PDB file of C-alpha atoms in Angstrom:
ATOM      1  CA  MET A  86     -13.087 -12.083   4.727  1.00  0.00           C
ATOM      2  CA  ARG A  87     -11.858 -15.492   3.576  1.00  0.00           C
ATOM      3  CA  LEU A  88     -11.822 -18.093   6.311  1.00  0.00           C
ATOM      4  CA  ASP A  89      -8.129 -18.917   5.849  1.00  0.00           C
ATOM      5  CA  LYS A  90      -7.263 -15.232   6.182  1.00  0.00           C
ATOM      6  CA  PHE A  91      -9.484 -14.949   9.264  1.00  0.00           C
ATOM      7  CA  ILE A  92      -7.573 -17.825  10.869  1.00  0.00           C
ATOM      8  CA  CYS A  93      -4.212 -16.185  10.112  1.00  0.00           C
ATOM      9  CA  LYS A  94      -5.486 -12.898  11.511  1.00  0.00           C
ATOM     10  CA  SER A  95      -6.700 -14.577  14.702  1.00  0.00           C
ATOM     11  CA  THR A  96      -3.741 -16.888  15.415  1.00  0.00           C
ATOM     12  CA  GLU A  97      -0.013 -17.258  14.870  1.00  0.00           C
ATOM     13  CA  LEU A  98      -0.659 -19.643  11.954  1.00  0.00           C
ATOM     14  CA  ASP A  99       0.545 -18.789   8.458  1.00  0.00           C
ATOM     15  CA  LYS A 100      -1.549 -19.469   5.345  1.00  0.00           C
ATOM     16  CA  GLN A 101      -0.224 -22.999   4.808  1.00  0.00           C
ATOM     17  CA  GLN A 102      -0.851 -23.910   8.442  1.00  0.00           C
ATOM     18  CA  ALA A 103      -4.372 -22.462   8.215  1.00  0.00           C
ATOM     19  CA  LEU A 104      -5.082 -24.720   5.231  1.00  0.00           C
ATOM     20  CA  LEU A 105      -3.883 -27.734   7.216  1.00  0.00           C
ATOM     21  CA  VAL A 106      -6.221 -27.084  10.159  1.00  0.00           C
ATOM     22  CA  LEU A 107      -9.095 -26.616   7.719  1.00  0.00           C
ATOM     23  CA  GLN A 108      -8.292 -29.885   5.966  1.00  0.00           C
ATOM     24  CA  GLY A 109      -8.034 -31.508   9.386  1.00  0.00           C
ATOM     25  CA  LYS A 110     -11.676 -30.523  10.069  1.00  0.00           C
ATOM     26  CA  LYS A 111     -10.762 -28.468  13.109  1.00  0.00           C
ATOM     27  CA  VAL A 112     -12.591 -25.239  12.203  1.00  0.00           C
ATOM     28  CA  SER A 113     -16.290 -24.418  12.618  1.00  0.00           C
ATOM     29  CA  VAL A 114     -18.318 -21.352  11.671  1.00  0.00           C
ATOM     30  CA  ASN A 115     -21.530 -20.852  13.652  1.00  0.00           C
ATOM     31  CA  GLY A 116     -21.345 -24.513  14.677  1.00  0.00           C
ATOM     32  CA  ASP A 117     -20.900 -25.869  11.154  1.00  0.00           C
ATOM     33  CA  LEU A 118     -17.674 -27.643  10.208  1.00  0.00           C
ATOM     34  CA  ILE A 119     -16.021 -25.775   7.299  1.00  0.00           C
ATOM     35  CA  ILE A 120     -13.073 -26.957   5.216  1.00  0.00           C
ATOM     36  CA  ASP A 121     -13.298 -24.434   2.345  1.00  0.00           C
ATOM     37  CA  PRO A 122     -10.534 -21.797   2.784  1.00  0.00           C
ATOM     38  CA  ALA A 123     -12.490 -19.355   0.576  1.00  0.00           C
ATOM     39  CA  PHE A 124     -15.590 -19.516   2.800  1.00  0.00           C
ATOM     40  CA  GLN A 125     -16.620 -15.937   3.600  1.00  0.00           C
ATOM     41  CA  VAL A 126     -16.639 -14.964   7.270  1.00  0.00           C
ATOM     42  CA  HIS A 127     -18.519 -11.902   8.519  1.00  0.00           C
ATOM     43  CA  ASP A 128     -18.321  -9.816  11.685  1.00  0.00           C
ATOM     44  CA  ASN A 129     -21.264 -11.556  13.356  1.00  0.00           C
ATOM     45  CA  ASN A 130     -19.956 -15.088  12.726  1.00  0.00           C
ATOM     46  CA  LYS A 131     -18.589 -17.277  15.509  1.00  0.00           C
ATOM     47  CA  VAL A 132     -15.451 -19.044  14.324  1.00  0.00           C
ATOM     48  CA  THR A 133     -13.812 -21.739  16.440  1.00  0.00           C
ATOM     49  CA  LEU A 134     -10.579 -23.713  16.106  1.00  0.00           C
ATOM     50  CA  ASN A 135     -10.446 -26.853  18.244  1.00  0.00           C
ATOM     51  CA  ASP A 136     -13.524 -25.462  20.029  1.00  0.00           C
ATOM     52  CA  GLN A 137     -11.682 -22.246  20.928  1.00  0.00           C
ATOM     53  CA  VAL A 138     -13.370 -19.030  19.726  1.00  0.00           C
ATOM     54  CA  LEU A 139     -11.129 -17.009  17.402  1.00  0.00           C
ATOM     55  CA  VAL A 140     -10.971 -13.236  17.737  1.00  0.00           C
ATOM     56  CA  PRO A 141      -9.144 -11.375  14.952  1.00  0.00           C
ATOM     57  CA  ARG A 142      -6.592  -8.773  15.947  1.00  0.00           C
ATOM     58  CA  PRO A 143      -7.169  -5.199  14.718  1.00  0.00           C
ATOM     59  CA  PHE A 144      -6.193  -4.238  11.190  1.00  0.00           C
ATOM     60  CA  ARG A 145      -2.707  -2.813  10.884  1.00  0.00           C
ATOM     61  CA  TYR A 146      -1.649   0.179   8.793  1.00  0.00           C
ATOM     62  CA  ILE A 147       2.010   0.867   8.079  1.00  0.00           C
ATOM     63  CA  LEU A 148       3.973   3.639   6.376  1.00  0.00           C
ATOM     64  CA  MET A 149       7.328   2.653   4.896  1.00  0.00           C
ATOM     65  CA  HIS A 150      10.134   4.572   3.183  1.00  0.00           C
ATOM     66  CA  LYS A 151      10.987   2.187   0.349  1.00  0.00           C
ATOM     67  CA  PRO A 152      14.607   2.291  -0.850  1.00  0.00           C
ATOM     68  CA  ALA A 153      15.627   1.820  -4.470  1.00  0.00           C
ATOM     69  CA  ALA A 154      16.303  -1.728  -5.720  1.00  0.00           C
ATOM     70  CA  MET A 155      13.451  -3.234  -3.693  1.00  0.00           C
ATOM     71  CA  ILE A 156      10.114  -4.466  -5.008  1.00  0.00           C
ATOM     72  CA  CYS A 157       6.568  -4.134  -3.676  1.00  0.00           C
ATOM     73  CA  SER A 158       5.943  -7.874  -3.599  1.00  0.00           C
ATOM     74  CA  ASN A 159       5.387 -10.375  -0.809  1.00  0.00           C
ATOM     75  CA  VAL A 160       8.289 -12.509  -2.045  1.00  0.00           C
ATOM     76  CA  ASP A 161      11.828 -11.867  -3.264  1.00  0.00           C
ATOM     77  CA  GLU A 162      12.306 -11.932  -7.029  1.00  0.00           C
ATOM     78  CA  VAL A 163      15.072 -10.250  -9.056  1.00  0.00           C
ATOM     79  CA  TYR A 164      15.138  -7.619  -6.309  1.00  0.00           C
ATOM     80  CA  PRO A 165      14.452  -8.256  -2.608  1.00  0.00           C
ATOM     81  CA  SER A 166      10.960  -7.629  -1.239  1.00  0.00           C
ATOM     82  CA  ALA A 167      10.254  -4.477   0.767  1.00  0.00           C
ATOM     83  CA  PHE A 168       8.560  -6.727   3.318  1.00  0.00           C
ATOM     84  CA  ASN A 169      12.042  -7.809   4.431  1.00  0.00           C
ATOM     85  CA  LEU A 170      12.231  -4.438   6.189  1.00  0.00           C
ATOM     86  CA  LEU A 171       9.270  -5.216   8.476  1.00  0.00           C
ATOM     87  CA  THR A 172      10.932  -6.105  11.754  1.00  0.00           C
ATOM     88  CA  PHE A 173      10.139  -4.962  15.259  1.00  0.00           C
ATOM     89  CA  GLU A 174      13.631  -3.514  15.649  1.00  0.00           C
ATOM     90  CA  ASN A 175      11.981  -0.368  14.260  1.00  0.00           C
ATOM     91  CA  GLU A 176      10.430   2.090  16.674  1.00  0.00           C
ATOM     92  CA  ILE A 177       6.652   1.875  16.941  1.00  0.00           C
ATOM     93  CA  VAL A 178       5.548   5.515  16.898  1.00  0.00           C
ATOM     94  CA  ASN A 179       1.848   5.168  17.681  1.00  0.00           C
ATOM     95  CA  THR A 180       1.404   3.792  21.194  1.00  0.00           C
ATOM     96  CA  GLU A 181      -2.240   2.914  20.513  1.00  0.00           C
ATOM     97  CA  PHE A 182      -1.008   0.016  18.391  1.00  0.00           C
ATOM     98  CA  LYS A 183       1.625  -1.317  20.793  1.00  0.00           C
ATOM     99  CA  GLY A 184      -0.700  -4.132  21.767  1.00  0.00           C
ATOM    100  CA  SER A 185       0.228  -5.927  18.572  1.00  0.00           C
ATOM    101  CA  ASP A 186       4.002  -5.676  18.943  1.00  0.00           C
ATOM    102  CA  SER A 187       4.244  -9.199  20.340  1.00  0.00           C
ATOM    103  CA  ILE A 188       2.763 -10.613  17.126  1.00  0.00           C
ATOM    104  CA  ALA A 189       5.190 -11.418  14.352  1.00  0.00           C
ATOM    105  CA  LEU A 190       4.520  -9.645  11.073  1.00  0.00           C
ATOM    106  CA  ASN A 191       3.578 -12.304   8.528  1.00  0.00           C
ATOM    107  CA  SER A 192       3.918 -10.862   5.030  1.00  0.00           C
ATOM    108  CA  ASP A 193       1.248 -13.283   3.749  1.00  0.00           C
ATOM    109  CA  GLU A 194      -1.322 -11.176   5.600  1.00  0.00           C
ATOM    110  CA  PHE A 195      -0.204  -7.883   4.097  1.00  0.00           C
ATOM    111  CA  HIS A 196      -0.312  -6.113   0.772  1.00  0.00           C
ATOM    112  CA  ILE A 197       0.905  -2.743  -0.457  1.00  0.00           C
ATOM    113  CA  ALA A 198      -1.623  -0.051  -1.332  1.00  0.00           C
ATOM    114  CA  GLY A 199      -0.137   1.685  -4.357  1.00  0.00           C
ATOM    115  CA  ARG A 200       2.989  -0.133  -5.455  1.00  0.00           C
ATOM    116  CA  LEU A 201       6.197   1.521  -6.610  1.00  0.00           C
ATOM    117  CA  ASP A 202       8.645   0.282  -9.245  1.00  0.00           C
ATOM    118  CA  ALA A 203      11.955  -1.128  -8.070  1.00  0.00           C
ATOM    119  CA  ASP A 204      13.795   2.050  -9.085  1.00  0.00           C
ATOM    120  CA  THR A 205      11.237   4.374  -7.431  1.00  0.00           C
ATOM    121  CA  THR A 206      11.739   5.397  -3.804  1.00  0.00           C
ATOM    122  CA  GLY A 207       9.546   6.837  -1.112  1.00  0.00           C
ATOM    123  CA  LEU A 208       6.206   6.345   0.568  1.00  0.00           C
ATOM    124  CA  VAL A 209       4.393   3.020   0.421  1.00  0.00           C
ATOM    125  CA  LEU A 210       1.425   2.006   2.565  1.00  0.00           C
ATOM    126  CA  ILE A 211       1.196  -1.563   3.864  1.00  0.00           C
ATOM    127  CA  THR A 212      -1.937  -3.041   5.416  1.00  0.00           C
ATOM    128  CA  ASP A 213      -4.034  -6.159   5.936  1.00  0.00           C
ATOM    129  CA  ASP A 214      -7.274  -4.199   5.401  1.00  0.00           C
ATOM    130  CA  GLY A 215      -8.450  -4.718   1.826  1.00  0.00           C
ATOM    131  CA  SER A 216     -11.399  -2.326   2.111  1.00  0.00           C
ATOM    132  CA  TRP A 217      -9.105   0.500   3.210  1.00  0.00           C
ATOM    133  CA  THR A 218      -6.809  -0.130   0.255  1.00  0.00           C
ATOM    134  CA  TYR A 219      -9.757  -0.127  -2.133  1.00  0.00           C
ATOM    135  CA  ASN A 220     -10.884   3.297  -0.913  1.00  0.00           C
ATOM    136  CA  ILE A 221      -7.398   4.741  -1.446  1.00  0.00           C
ATOM    137  CA  THR A 222      -6.759   3.243  -4.867  1.00  0.00           C
ATOM    138  CA  LEU A 223     -10.267   3.647  -6.308  1.00  0.00           C
ATOM    139  CA  PRO A 224      -9.843   5.772  -9.474  1.00  0.00           C
ATOM    140  CA  ASN A 225     -12.552   8.270  -8.527  1.00  0.00           C
ATOM    141  CA  SER A 226     -11.471   8.591  -4.886  1.00  0.00           C
ATOM    142  CA  GLY A 227      -9.550  11.781  -5.646  1.00  0.00           C
ATOM    143  CA  CYS A 228      -6.682  10.673  -3.413  1.00  0.00           C
ATOM    144  CA  LYS A 229      -3.673  12.878  -4.155  1.00  0.00           C
ATOM    145  CA  LYS A 230      -0.201  11.435  -4.678  1.00  0.00           C
ATOM    146  CA  VAL A 231       2.793  13.761  -4.625  1.00  0.00           C
ATOM    147  CA  TYR A 232       6.013  12.817  -6.434  1.00  0.00           C
ATOM    148  CA  ARG A 233       9.399  14.481  -6.606  1.00  0.00           C
ATOM    149  CA  VAL A 234      10.495  13.956 -10.209  1.00  0.00           C
ATOM    150  CA  GLY A 235      14.014  14.248 -11.601  1.00  0.00           C
ATOM    151  CA  LEU A 236      14.178  14.861 -15.361  1.00  0.00           C
ATOM    152  CA  SER A 237      16.777  14.390 -18.068  1.00  0.00           C
ATOM    153  CA  LYS A 238      16.005  17.779 -19.635  1.00  0.00           C
ATOM    154  CA  PRO A 239      15.041  21.156 -18.179  1.00  0.00           C
ATOM    155  CA  PHE A 240      11.309  21.502 -17.593  1.00  0.00           C
ATOM    156  CA  LYS A 241       9.713  24.415 -19.423  1.00  0.00           C
ATOM    157  CA  VAL A 242       7.322  26.516 -17.370  1.00  0.00           C
ATOM    158  CA  GLU A 243       4.917  26.859 -20.284  1.00  0.00           C
ATOM    159  CA  LEU A 244       4.226  23.110 -20.078  1.00  0.00           C
ATOM    160  CA  ILE A 245       2.541  23.455 -16.688  1.00  0.00           C
ATOM    161  CA  SER A 246      -0.794  24.226 -18.357  1.00  0.00           C
ATOM    162  CA  GLN A 247      -0.662  20.940 -20.276  1.00  0.00           C
ATOM    163  CA  PHE A 248      -0.499  18.997 -17.010  1.00  0.00           C
ATOM    164  CA  GLU A 249      -3.324  21.084 -15.569  1.00  0.00           C
ATOM    165  CA  GLN A 250      -5.501  20.337 -18.601  1.00  0.00           C
ATOM    166  CA  GLY A 251      -4.524  16.663 -18.912  1.00  0.00           C
ATOM    167  CA  ILE A 252      -1.828  14.783 -20.820  1.00  0.00           C
ATOM    168  CA  GLN A 253      -2.503  12.441 -23.725  1.00  0.00           C
ATOM    169  CA  LEU A 254      -0.715   9.204 -22.873  1.00  0.00           C
ATOM    170  CA  GLN A 255       0.305   6.769 -25.578  1.00  0.00           C
ATOM    171  CA  GLY A 256      -2.288   4.032 -25.911  1.00  0.00           C
ATOM    172  CA  GLU A 257      -4.904   5.876 -23.851  1.00  0.00           C
ATOM    173  CA  ALA A 258      -8.192   7.158 -25.282  1.00  0.00           C
ATOM    174  CA  GLN A 259      -8.694   9.890 -22.684  1.00  0.00           C
ATOM    175  CA  LEU A 260      -6.482  12.572 -21.219  1.00  0.00           C
ATOM    176  CA  THR A 261      -5.136  12.138 -17.724  1.00  0.00           C
ATOM    177  CA  LEU A 262      -7.023  13.917 -14.993  1.00  0.00           C
ATOM    178  CA  PRO A 263      -5.770  17.426 -14.174  1.00  0.00           C
ATOM    179  CA  ALA A 264      -2.433  17.403 -12.362  1.00  0.00           C
ATOM    180  CA  SER A 265      -0.417  20.160 -10.712  1.00  0.00           C
ATOM    181  CA  ILE A 266       3.296  20.903 -10.975  1.00  0.00           C
ATOM    182  CA  LYS A 267       5.616  22.969  -8.813  1.00  0.00           C
ATOM    183  CA  ILE A 268       9.089  23.646 -10.215  1.00  0.00           C
ATOM    184  CA  ILE A 269      11.923  22.979  -7.755  1.00  0.00           C
ATOM    185  CA  ASN A 270      14.763  23.655 -10.170  1.00  0.00           C
ATOM    186  CA  SER A 271      15.327  23.355 -13.920  1.00  0.00           C
ATOM    187  CA  LYS A 272      15.378  19.538 -13.873  1.00  0.00           C
ATOM    188  CA  GLU A 273      13.298  18.749 -10.812  1.00  0.00           C
ATOM    189  CA  VAL A 274       9.574  19.211 -10.142  1.00  0.00           C
ATOM    190  CA  LEU A 275       6.866  18.230  -7.664  1.00  0.00           C
ATOM    191  CA  LEU A 276       3.980  16.514  -9.445  1.00  0.00           C
ATOM    192  CA  THR A 277       0.581  15.918  -7.822  1.00  0.00           C
ATOM    193  CA  ILE A 278      -1.805  13.451  -9.479  1.00  0.00           C
ATOM    194  CA  THR A 279      -5.060  11.809  -8.424  1.00  0.00           C
ATOM    195  CA  GLU A 280      -4.854   8.728 -10.638  1.00  0.00           C
ATOM    196  CA  GLY A 281      -2.695   5.637 -10.657  1.00  0.00           C
ATOM    197  CA  LYS A 282      -2.334   4.485 -14.231  1.00  0.00           C
ATOM    198  CA  PHE A 283       0.448   2.069 -15.138  1.00  0.00           C
ATOM    199  CA  HIS A 284       3.779   3.951 -15.023  1.00  0.00           C
ATOM    200  CA  GLN A 285       1.730   7.139 -15.216  1.00  0.00           C
ATOM    201  CA  VAL A 286       4.339   9.661 -14.091  1.00  0.00           C
ATOM    202  CA  LYS A 287       7.008   8.352 -16.453  1.00  0.00           C
ATOM    203  CA  ARG A 288       4.525   8.226 -19.339  1.00  0.00           C
ATOM    204  CA  MET A 289       3.299  11.779 -18.704  1.00  0.00           C
ATOM    205  CA  PHE A 290       6.771  13.234 -19.055  1.00  0.00           C
ATOM    206  CA  ALA A 291       7.576  10.978 -22.005  1.00  0.00           C
ATOM    207  CA  ALA A 292       4.497  12.426 -23.707  1.00  0.00           C
ATOM    208  CA  ILE A 293       6.028  15.926 -23.561  1.00  0.00           C
ATOM    209  CA  GLY A 294       9.438  14.772 -24.793  1.00  0.00           C
ATOM    210  CA  ASN A 295      11.211  14.426 -21.460  1.00  0.00           C
ATOM    211  CA  ARG A 296      12.454  11.445 -19.462  1.00  0.00           C
ATOM    212  CA  VAL A 297      12.176  10.659 -15.755  1.00  0.00           C
ATOM    213  CA  VAL A 298      15.577   9.829 -14.277  1.00  0.00           C
ATOM    214  CA  SER A 299      14.508   9.706 -10.614  1.00  0.00           C
ATOM    215  CA  LEU A 300      11.141   9.315  -8.938  1.00  0.00           C
ATOM    216  CA  HIS A 301      10.261   9.648  -5.271  1.00  0.00           C
ATOM    217  CA  ARG A 302       6.768   9.560  -3.732  1.00  0.00           C
ATOM    218  CA  GLN A 303       6.474  11.744  -0.664  1.00  0.00           C
ATOM    219  CA  GLN A 304       2.752  11.942   0.061  1.00  0.00           C
ATOM    220  CA  ILE A 305      -0.515   9.982  -0.352  1.00  0.00           C
ATOM    221  CA  GLY A 306      -3.668  11.826   0.704  1.00  0.00           C
ATOM    222  CA  ASN A 307      -2.814  13.497   4.006  1.00  0.00           C
ATOM    223  CA  ILE A 308      -0.118  10.929   4.809  1.00  0.00           C
ATOM    224  CA  LYS A 309       3.380  12.383   4.477  1.00  0.00           C
ATOM    225  CA  LEU A 310       6.663  10.515   4.420  1.00  0.00           C
ATOM    226  CA  ASP A 311       8.499  11.284   7.657  1.00  0.00           C
ATOM    227  CA  VAL A 312      10.817   8.327   8.330  1.00  0.00           C
ATOM    228  CA  ALA A 313      14.335   7.553   7.151  1.00  0.00           C
ATOM    229  CA  VAL A 314      15.064   5.336   4.156  1.00  0.00           C
ATOM    230  CA  GLY A 315      14.296   1.696   4.953  1.00  0.00           C
ATOM    231  CA  LYS A 316      12.347   2.524   8.126  1.00  0.00           C
ATOM    232  CA  TRP A 317       8.631   2.239   8.891  1.00  0.00           C
ATOM    233  CA  ARG A 318       6.015   3.167  11.445  1.00  0.00           C
ATOM    234  CA  TYR A 319       2.345   2.536  12.129  1.00  0.00           C
ATOM    235  CA  LEU A 320      -0.103   5.135  10.877  1.00  0.00           C
ATOM    236  CA  THR A 321      -1.933   7.212  13.447  1.00  0.00           C
ATOM    237  CA  PRO A 322      -5.742   6.866  13.707  1.00  0.00           C
ATOM    238  CA  LEU A 323      -6.066  10.296  12.073  1.00  0.00           C
ATOM    239  CA  GLU A 324      -4.007   9.129   9.094  1.00  0.00           C
ATOM    240  CA  VAL A 325      -5.952   5.877   8.801  1.00  0.00           C
ATOM    241  CA  ASN A 326      -9.232   7.800   8.676  1.00  0.00           C
ATOM    242  CA  TYR A 327      -7.917  10.352   6.207  1.00  0.00           C
ATOM    243  CA  GLU A 328     -10.028  12.503   3.906  1.00  0.00           C
ATOM    244  CA  SER A 329      -8.710  12.436   0.348  1.00  0.00           C
ATOM    245  CA  ASN A 330      -9.517  16.078  -0.438  1.00  0.00           C
TER     246      ASN A 330
END
């Protein structure tokens, strides 16, 4: 972990404040004064700030129901950031994590594992654990993502086999990995994929001559969306240690 991130994770300091204490020569690692914010800190290192030993708080794992017209970014842009919804006015479901409820959520520490477009709603996962995110988003992890897809034209049942065999996306050399489809009604389906290519769902249906008019993610791995729009909760330990298959 970067030293500046370690400081943020062990104190109430934000990234800019962490840089200032480093520049002020107030931080040591294993007795050596360090000013490089990118210096890598490991579990067995002793990090001190003003001679006080720093102990990082546990990683945090959050499920959020992202509304439309919000972006998966740490800062507001054309649309507001989904991180604006992270306040402790929300109920903390998992009591095992209540020890951290006195610590303000600093969006600089967090990132979203598997972003959604501004017009896409549903499940997003927010964490400060980069290794956990990597395991979820790794292309060969086999982590399933389930989307409820609204279409501009009726979906033909005979096209299911094409998704099961793989779809040829424009600009891609290889077919998509096998996907599964369950028809809800003539213009709405449940699509399960194990990849995360750029705009993959929209491109898959475009490839068969249809257009996605609404998109909602309701599941990642074994983690299911179960909170109201705009709300969030901490993941349970079982969800954090999920098995992708």
